[in-house]
Coordinates of C-alpha atoms and ligand atoms in Angstrom, one line a residue:
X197 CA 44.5 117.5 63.7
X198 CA 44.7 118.7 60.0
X199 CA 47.5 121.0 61.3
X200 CA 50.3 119.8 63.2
X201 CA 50.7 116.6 61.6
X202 CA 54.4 115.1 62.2
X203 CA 56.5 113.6 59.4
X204 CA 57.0 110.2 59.3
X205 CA 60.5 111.1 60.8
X206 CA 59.9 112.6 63.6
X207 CA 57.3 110.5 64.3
X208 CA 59.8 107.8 64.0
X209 CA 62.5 109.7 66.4
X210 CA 59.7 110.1 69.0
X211 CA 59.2 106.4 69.3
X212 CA 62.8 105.8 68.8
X213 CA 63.4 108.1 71.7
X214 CA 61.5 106.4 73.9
X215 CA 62.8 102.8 73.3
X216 CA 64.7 101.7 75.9
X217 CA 66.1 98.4 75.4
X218 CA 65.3 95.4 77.2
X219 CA 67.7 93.2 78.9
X220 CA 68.9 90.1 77.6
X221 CA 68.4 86.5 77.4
X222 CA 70.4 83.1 77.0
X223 CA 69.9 81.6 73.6
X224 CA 70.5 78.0 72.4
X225 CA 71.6 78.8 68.8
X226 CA 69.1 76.6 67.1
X227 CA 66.2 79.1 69.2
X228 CA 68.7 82.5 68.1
X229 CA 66.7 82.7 64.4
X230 CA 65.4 86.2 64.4
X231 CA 66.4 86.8 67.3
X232 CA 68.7 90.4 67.9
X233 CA 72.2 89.6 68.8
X234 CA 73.1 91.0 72.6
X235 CA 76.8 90.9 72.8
X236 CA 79.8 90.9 70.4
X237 CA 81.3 86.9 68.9
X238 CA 84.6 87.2 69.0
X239 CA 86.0 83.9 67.1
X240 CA 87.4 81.7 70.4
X241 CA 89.7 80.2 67.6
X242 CA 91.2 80.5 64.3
X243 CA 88.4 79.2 61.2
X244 CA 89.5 77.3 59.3
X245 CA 91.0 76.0 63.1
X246 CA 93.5 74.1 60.9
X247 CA 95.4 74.4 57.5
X248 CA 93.4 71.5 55.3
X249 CA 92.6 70.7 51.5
X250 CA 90.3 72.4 49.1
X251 CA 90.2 69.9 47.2
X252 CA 90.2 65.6 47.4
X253 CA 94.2 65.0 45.9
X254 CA 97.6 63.9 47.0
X255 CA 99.4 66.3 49.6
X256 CA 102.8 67.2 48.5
X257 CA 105.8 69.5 48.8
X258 CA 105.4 72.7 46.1
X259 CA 107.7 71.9 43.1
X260 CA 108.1 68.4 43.5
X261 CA 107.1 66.7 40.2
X262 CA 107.1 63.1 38.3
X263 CA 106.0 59.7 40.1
X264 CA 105.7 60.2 44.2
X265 CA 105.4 57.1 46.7
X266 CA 101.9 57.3 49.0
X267 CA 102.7 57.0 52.1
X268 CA 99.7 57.4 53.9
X269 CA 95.9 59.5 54.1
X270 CA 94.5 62.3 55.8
X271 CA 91.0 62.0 55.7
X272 CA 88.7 64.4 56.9
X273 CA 88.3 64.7 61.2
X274 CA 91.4 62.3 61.0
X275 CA 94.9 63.2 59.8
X276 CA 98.0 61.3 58.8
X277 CA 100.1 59.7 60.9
X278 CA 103.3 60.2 59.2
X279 CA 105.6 63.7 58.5
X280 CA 105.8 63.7 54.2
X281 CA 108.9 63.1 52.5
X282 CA 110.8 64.0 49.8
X283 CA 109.5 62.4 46.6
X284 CA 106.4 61.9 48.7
X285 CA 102.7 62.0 48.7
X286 CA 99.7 61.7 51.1
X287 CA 96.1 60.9 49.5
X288 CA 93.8 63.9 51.2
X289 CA 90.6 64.8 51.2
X290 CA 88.8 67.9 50.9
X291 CA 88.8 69.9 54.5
X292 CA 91.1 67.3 55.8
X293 CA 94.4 68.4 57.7
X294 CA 97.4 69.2 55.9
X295 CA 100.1 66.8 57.1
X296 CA 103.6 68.1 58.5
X297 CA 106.0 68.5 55.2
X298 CA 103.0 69.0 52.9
X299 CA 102.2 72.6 51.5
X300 CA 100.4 72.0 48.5
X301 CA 97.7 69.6 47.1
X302 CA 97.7 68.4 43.5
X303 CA 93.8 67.8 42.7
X304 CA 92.9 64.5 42.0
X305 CA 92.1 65.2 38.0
X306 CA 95.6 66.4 37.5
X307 CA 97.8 63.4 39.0
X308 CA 97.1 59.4 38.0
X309 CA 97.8 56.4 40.8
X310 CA 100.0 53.3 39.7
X311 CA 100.3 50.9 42.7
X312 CA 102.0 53.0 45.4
X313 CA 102.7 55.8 43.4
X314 CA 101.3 58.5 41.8
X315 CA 102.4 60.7 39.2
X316 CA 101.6 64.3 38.9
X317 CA 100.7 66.0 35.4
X318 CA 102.8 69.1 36.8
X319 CA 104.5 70.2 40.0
X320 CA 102.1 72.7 42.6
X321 CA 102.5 75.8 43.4
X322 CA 103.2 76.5 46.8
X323 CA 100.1 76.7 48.7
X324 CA 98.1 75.7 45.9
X325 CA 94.6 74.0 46.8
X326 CA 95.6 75.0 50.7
X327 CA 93.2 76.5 52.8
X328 CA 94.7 78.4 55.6
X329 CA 94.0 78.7 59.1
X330 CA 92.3 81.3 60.5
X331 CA 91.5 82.7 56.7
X332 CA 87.8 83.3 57.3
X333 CA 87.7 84.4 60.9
X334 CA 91.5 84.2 62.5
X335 CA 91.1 83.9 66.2
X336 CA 90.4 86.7 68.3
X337 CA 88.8 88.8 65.5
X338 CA 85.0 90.3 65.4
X339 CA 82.5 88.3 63.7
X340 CA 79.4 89.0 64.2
X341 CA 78.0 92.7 66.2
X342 CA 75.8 93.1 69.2
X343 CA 72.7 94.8 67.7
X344 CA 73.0 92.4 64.4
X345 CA 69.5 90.8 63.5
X346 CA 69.8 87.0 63.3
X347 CA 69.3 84.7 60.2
X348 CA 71.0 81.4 58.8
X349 CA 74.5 83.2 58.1
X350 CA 75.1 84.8 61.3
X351 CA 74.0 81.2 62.9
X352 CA 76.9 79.5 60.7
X353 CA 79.2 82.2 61.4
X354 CA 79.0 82.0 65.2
X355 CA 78.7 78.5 65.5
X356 CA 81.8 78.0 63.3
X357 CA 83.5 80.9 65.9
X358 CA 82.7 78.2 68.8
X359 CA 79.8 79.5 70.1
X360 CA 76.6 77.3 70.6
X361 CA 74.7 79.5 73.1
X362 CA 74.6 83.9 72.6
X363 CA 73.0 86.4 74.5
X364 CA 70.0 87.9 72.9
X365 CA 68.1 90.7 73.1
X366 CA 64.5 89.7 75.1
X367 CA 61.8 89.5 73.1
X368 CA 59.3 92.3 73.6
X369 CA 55.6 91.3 75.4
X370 CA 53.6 92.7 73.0
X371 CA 49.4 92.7 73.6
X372 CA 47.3 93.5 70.5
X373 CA 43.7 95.2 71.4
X374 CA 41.6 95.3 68.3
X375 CA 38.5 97.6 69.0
X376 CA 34.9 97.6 67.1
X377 CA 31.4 96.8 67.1
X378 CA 31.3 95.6 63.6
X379 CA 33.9 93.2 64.4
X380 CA 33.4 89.5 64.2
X381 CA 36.5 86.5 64.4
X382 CA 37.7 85.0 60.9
X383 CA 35.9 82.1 60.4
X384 CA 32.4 83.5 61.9
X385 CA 29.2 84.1 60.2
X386 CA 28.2 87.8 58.8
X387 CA 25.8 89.6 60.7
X388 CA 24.0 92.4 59.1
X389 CA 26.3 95.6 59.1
X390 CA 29.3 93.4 60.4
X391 CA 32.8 92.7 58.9
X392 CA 35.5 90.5 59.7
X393 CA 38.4 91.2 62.2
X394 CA 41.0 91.0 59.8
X395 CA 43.5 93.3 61.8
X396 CA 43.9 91.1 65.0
X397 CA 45.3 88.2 62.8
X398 CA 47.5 90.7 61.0
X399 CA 48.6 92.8 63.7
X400 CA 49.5 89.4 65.9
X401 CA 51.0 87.5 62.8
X402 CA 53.2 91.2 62.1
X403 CA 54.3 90.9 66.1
X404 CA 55.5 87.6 66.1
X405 CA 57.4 88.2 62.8
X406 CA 59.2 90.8 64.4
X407 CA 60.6 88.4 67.0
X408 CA 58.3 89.9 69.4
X409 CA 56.2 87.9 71.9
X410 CA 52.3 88.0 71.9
X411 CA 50.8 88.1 75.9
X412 CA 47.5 88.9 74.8
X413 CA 45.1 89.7 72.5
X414 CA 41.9 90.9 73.0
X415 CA 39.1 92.3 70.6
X416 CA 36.7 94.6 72.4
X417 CA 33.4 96.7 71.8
X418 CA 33.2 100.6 71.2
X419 CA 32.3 100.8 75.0
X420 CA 34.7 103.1 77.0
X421 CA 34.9 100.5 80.1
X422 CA 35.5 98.0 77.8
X423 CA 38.3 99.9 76.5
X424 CA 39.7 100.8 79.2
X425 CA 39.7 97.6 80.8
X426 CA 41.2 95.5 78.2
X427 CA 44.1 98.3 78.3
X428 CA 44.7 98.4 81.6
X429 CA 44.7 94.7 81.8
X430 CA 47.7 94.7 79.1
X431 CA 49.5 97.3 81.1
X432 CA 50.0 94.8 83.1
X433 CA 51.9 91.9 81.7
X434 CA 52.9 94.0 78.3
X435 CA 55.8 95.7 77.1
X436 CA 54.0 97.3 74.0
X437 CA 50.4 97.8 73.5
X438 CA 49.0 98.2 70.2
X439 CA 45.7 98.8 69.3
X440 CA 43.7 99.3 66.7
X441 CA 40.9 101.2 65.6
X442 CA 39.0 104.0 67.7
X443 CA 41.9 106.4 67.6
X444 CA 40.2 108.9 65.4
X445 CA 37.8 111.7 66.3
X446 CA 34.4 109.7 66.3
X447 CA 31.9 109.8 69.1
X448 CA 32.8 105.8 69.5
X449 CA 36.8 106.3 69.7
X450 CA 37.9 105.5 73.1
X451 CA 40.9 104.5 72.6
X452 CA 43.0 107.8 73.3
X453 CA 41.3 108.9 76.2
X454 CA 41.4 105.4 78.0
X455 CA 45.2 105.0 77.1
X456 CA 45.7 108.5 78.8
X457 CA 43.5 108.2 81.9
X458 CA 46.0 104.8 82.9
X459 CA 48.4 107.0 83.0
X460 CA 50.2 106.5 78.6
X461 CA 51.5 109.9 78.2
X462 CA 50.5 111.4 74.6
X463 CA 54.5 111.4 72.5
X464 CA 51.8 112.3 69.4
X465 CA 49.0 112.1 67.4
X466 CA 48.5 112.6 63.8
X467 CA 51.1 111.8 61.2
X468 CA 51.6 113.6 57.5
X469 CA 51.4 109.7 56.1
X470 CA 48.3 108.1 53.6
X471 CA 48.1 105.4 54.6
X472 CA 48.1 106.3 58.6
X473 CA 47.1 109.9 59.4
X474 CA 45.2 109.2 63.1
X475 CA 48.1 107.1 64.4
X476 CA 48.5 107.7 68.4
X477 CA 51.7 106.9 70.2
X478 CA 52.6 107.2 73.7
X479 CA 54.4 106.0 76.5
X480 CA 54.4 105.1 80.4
X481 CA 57.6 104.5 81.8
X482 CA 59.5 102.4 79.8
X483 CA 55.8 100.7 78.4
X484 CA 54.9 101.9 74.8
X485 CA 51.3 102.0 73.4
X486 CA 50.3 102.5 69.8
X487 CA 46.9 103.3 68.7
X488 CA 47.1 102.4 65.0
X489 CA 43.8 103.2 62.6
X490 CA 41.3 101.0 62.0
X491 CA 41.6 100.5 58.2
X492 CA 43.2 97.0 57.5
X493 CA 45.6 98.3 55.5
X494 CA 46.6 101.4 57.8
X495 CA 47.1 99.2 60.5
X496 CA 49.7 96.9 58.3
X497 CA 51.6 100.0 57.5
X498 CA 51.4 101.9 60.4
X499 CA 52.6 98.7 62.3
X500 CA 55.5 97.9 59.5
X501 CA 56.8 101.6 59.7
X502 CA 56.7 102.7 63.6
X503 CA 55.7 99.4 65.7
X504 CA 57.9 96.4 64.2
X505 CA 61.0 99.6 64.2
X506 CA 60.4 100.0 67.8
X507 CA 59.8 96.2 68.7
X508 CA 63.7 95.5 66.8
X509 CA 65.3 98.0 68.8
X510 CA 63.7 96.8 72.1
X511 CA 65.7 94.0 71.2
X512 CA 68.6 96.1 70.6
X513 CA 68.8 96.1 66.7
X514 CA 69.1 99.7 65.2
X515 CA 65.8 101.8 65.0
X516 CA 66.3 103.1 61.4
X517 CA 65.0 100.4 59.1
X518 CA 67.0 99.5 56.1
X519 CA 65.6 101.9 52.9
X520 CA 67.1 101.8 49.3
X521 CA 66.4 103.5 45.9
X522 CA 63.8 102.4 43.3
X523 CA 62.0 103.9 39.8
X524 CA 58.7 104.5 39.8
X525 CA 57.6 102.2 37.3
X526 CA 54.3 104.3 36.6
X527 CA 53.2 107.6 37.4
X528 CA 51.7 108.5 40.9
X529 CA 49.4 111.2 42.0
X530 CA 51.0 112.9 44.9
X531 CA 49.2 113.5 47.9
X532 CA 49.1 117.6 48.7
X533 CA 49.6 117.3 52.5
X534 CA 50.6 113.4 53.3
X535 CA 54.0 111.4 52.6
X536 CA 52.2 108.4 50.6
X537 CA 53.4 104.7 51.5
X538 CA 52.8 102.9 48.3
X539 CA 52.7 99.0 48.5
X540 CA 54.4 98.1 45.8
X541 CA 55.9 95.2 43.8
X542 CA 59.9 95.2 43.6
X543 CA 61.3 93.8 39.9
X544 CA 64.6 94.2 39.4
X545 CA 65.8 94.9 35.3
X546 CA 68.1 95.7 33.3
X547 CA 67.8 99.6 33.6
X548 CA 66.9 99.4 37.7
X549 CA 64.9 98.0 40.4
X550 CA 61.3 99.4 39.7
X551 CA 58.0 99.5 42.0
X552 CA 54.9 99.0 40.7
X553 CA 52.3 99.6 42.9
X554 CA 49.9 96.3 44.0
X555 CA 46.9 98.0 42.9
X556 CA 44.1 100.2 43.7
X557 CA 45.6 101.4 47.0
X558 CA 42.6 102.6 49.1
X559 CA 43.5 101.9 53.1
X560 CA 40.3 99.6 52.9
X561 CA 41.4 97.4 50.2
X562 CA 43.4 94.9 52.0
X563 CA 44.2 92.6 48.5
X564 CA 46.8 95.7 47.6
X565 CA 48.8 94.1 50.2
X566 CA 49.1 90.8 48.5
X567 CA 52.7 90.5 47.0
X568 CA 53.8 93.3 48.0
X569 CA 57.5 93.4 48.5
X570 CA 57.6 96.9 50.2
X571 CA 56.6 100.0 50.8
X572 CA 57.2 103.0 48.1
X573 CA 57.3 106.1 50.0
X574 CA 56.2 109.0 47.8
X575 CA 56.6 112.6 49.2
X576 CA 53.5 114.9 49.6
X577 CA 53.2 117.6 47.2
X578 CA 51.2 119.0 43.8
X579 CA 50.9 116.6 40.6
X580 CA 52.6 113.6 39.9
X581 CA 55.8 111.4 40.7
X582 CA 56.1 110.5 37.3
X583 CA 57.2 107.1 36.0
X584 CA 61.1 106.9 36.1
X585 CA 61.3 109.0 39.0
X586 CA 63.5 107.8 42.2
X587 CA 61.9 107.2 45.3
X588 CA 62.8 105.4 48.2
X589 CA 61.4 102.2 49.6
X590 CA 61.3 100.1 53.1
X591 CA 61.6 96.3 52.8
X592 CA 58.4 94.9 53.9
Ligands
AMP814 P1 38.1 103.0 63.1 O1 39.5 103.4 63.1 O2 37.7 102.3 64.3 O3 37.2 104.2 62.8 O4 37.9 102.0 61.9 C1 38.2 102.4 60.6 C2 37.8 101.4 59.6 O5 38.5 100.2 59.8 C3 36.3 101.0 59.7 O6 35.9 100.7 58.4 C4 36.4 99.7 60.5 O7 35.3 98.9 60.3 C5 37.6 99.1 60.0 N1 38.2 98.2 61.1 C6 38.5 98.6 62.3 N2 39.1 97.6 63.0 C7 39.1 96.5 62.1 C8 39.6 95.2 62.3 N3 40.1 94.7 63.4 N4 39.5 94.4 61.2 C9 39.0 94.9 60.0 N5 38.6 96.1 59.9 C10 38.6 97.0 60.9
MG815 MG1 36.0 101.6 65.0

């Protein structure tokens, strides 16, 4: 396996070839949160639907100046009654409708009530203080793109374009096998030689942050039946499988061969990556199965950089995850043969946005991926990336 290892790009465009995405569902908007948008919003109406005030002040016609009779309010969800005048004014309110004759609001500050009237400290501007309709999203326009990940703004923005339900891509059924004698649940006593199953927490907390749907979750021995049992029983109600541990080359790995004998076809094994190197993918049909490495911390990475990727775009976000440029803010030993996926601190200064790395970064020592804001990948080679150097990162 030393040989033949794939970059962490192709091993990304196999899995990305083999997504297919899944169809979509009906969402109530409140339920759309991190959800991946299915279809195109098209505003159904002009936003702002109405011209209205930007500020609370007196309506009036641009240029007209000195002491103006009130003649009535436009509040906000309820208008005036009455067209304005000449030598008129109409108290308003901020977002309320600009009345018929009006095209300008003198703010409240600049303009002092006597009685009925009210004088202004200066004539407006025309349109001054007037917010327009159709200035954010005028009807008919694009507002927000199938294949757009979900979060507060795109909720406000679709909801103001008149939409309260929107298709969404389905959420993936994902089942999470973690695999090991040595294994005991969080919260359980240590036995002599045995070590808490920290990756089936992880791994199912890392699926349902990806929008994703957890079916099942199973934690078996190093038994091949076993193995293959638990597998074939999440080929059945799963649309991903990932499991981890027993993907290496030990006499106790089973998970390869059982993922092939129910029929996963091999897409690879083996990536040029530190954390990650065993990492198995496949696929059966339009079903996807990862074996991920044992080693807390591989599994976190390997998961963050080919299984949440693949899990978005079932849903029918882009593949590709976001990267950007930071500066090494210390030196780093290169690996000879593997692309390096730092976890790293982000801290944005005067002079850049630096990484730091977490810590000692060992794929055993789970506490390097406390705080860490993403992942800094450093390319394989001789020596060091020195401090300073650019180097991209993923978003964790
Ligand atoms: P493996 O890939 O099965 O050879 O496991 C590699 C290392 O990861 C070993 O030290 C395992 O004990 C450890 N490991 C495997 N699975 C888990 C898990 N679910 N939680 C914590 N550590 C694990
Ligand atoms: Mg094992």
């Amino acid at each position: 396996m030393s040989s033949g290892l794939l970059s962490i790009a192709e091993a990304r465009a196999r899995i990305a070839e083999a997504v297919a995405p899944l169809d979509v569902d009906s969402v109530a908007l409140d339920d759309a949160c991190g959800r991946v948008l299915g279809e195109e919003i098209v505003a159904e109406h002009d936003v702002p639907p109405f011209d209205n005030s930007a500020m609370d002040g007196f309506a009036v016609r641009a240029g007209s100046g000195g002491r103006l009779l009130l003649v009535d309010e436009s509040r906000a969800g309820r208008g005036a009654a009455v067209t304005l005048g000449p030598e008129e004014a109409i108290r308003i309110s901020t977002g309320a409708p600009l009345p018929a004759g009006a095209d300008a609001v003198v703010p409240i500050e600049r303009a002092s009530v006597e009685g009925d009237m009210v004088a202004l400290d200066a004539p407006a501007e025309p349109g001054a203080n007037v917010r327009r309709a159709g200035e954010d999203m005028p009807a008919g326009t694009v507002v927000v793109t199938a294949g757009t990940p979900l979060g507060p703004a795109e909720l406000a923005a679709i909801a103001a374009a008149g939409r309260g339900t929107v298709s969404c891509g389905r959420r993936p059924r994902v089942a999470v096998l973690v695999t090991g004698d040595e294994l005991v649940p969080a919260g359980a006593r240590l036995g002599e030689g045995q070590i808490h199953n920290t990756n089936e927490p992880a791994l199912a907390a890392l699926t349902r942050a990806a929008g994703a749907e957890l079916v099942l979750r199973r934690h078996v021995g190093d038994d091949a039946d076993q193995t293959r049992a638990a597998i074939s029983a999440a080929l059945e109600v799963a649309d991903v499988i990932a499991v981890s541990g027993g993907v290496s080359v030990g006499p106790h790995d089973h998970v390869k061969s059982s993922l092939i004998e129910l029929g996963v076809e091999q897409r690879f094994w083996g990536v040029a990556l530190k954390p990650g190197k065993p990492t198995w993918f496949g696929a059966r049909g339009r079903q996807l199965a990862f074996g991920l490495p044992g080693n807390p911390v591989s599994a976190f990475v390997c998961f963050a950089l080919f299984v949440r990727p693949a899990l978005r775009a079932l849903q029918g976000a882009a593949f590709e995850p976001r990267r950007g440029i930071a500066r090494l803010d210390t030196s780093v030993q290169r690996s000879r043969d593997r692309e390096q996926a730092l976890r790293v601190t982000l801290d944005a200064r005067a002079d850049g946005l630096f990484a730091r790395p977490t810590g000692a970064q060992g794929s055993h020592v789970i506490t390097s991926l406390l705080g860490a804001d993403a992942l800094a990948m450093i390319a394989a080679g001789d020596g060091q990336a020195a401090r300073g150097d650019e180097i991209e990162i993923e978003l964790l």
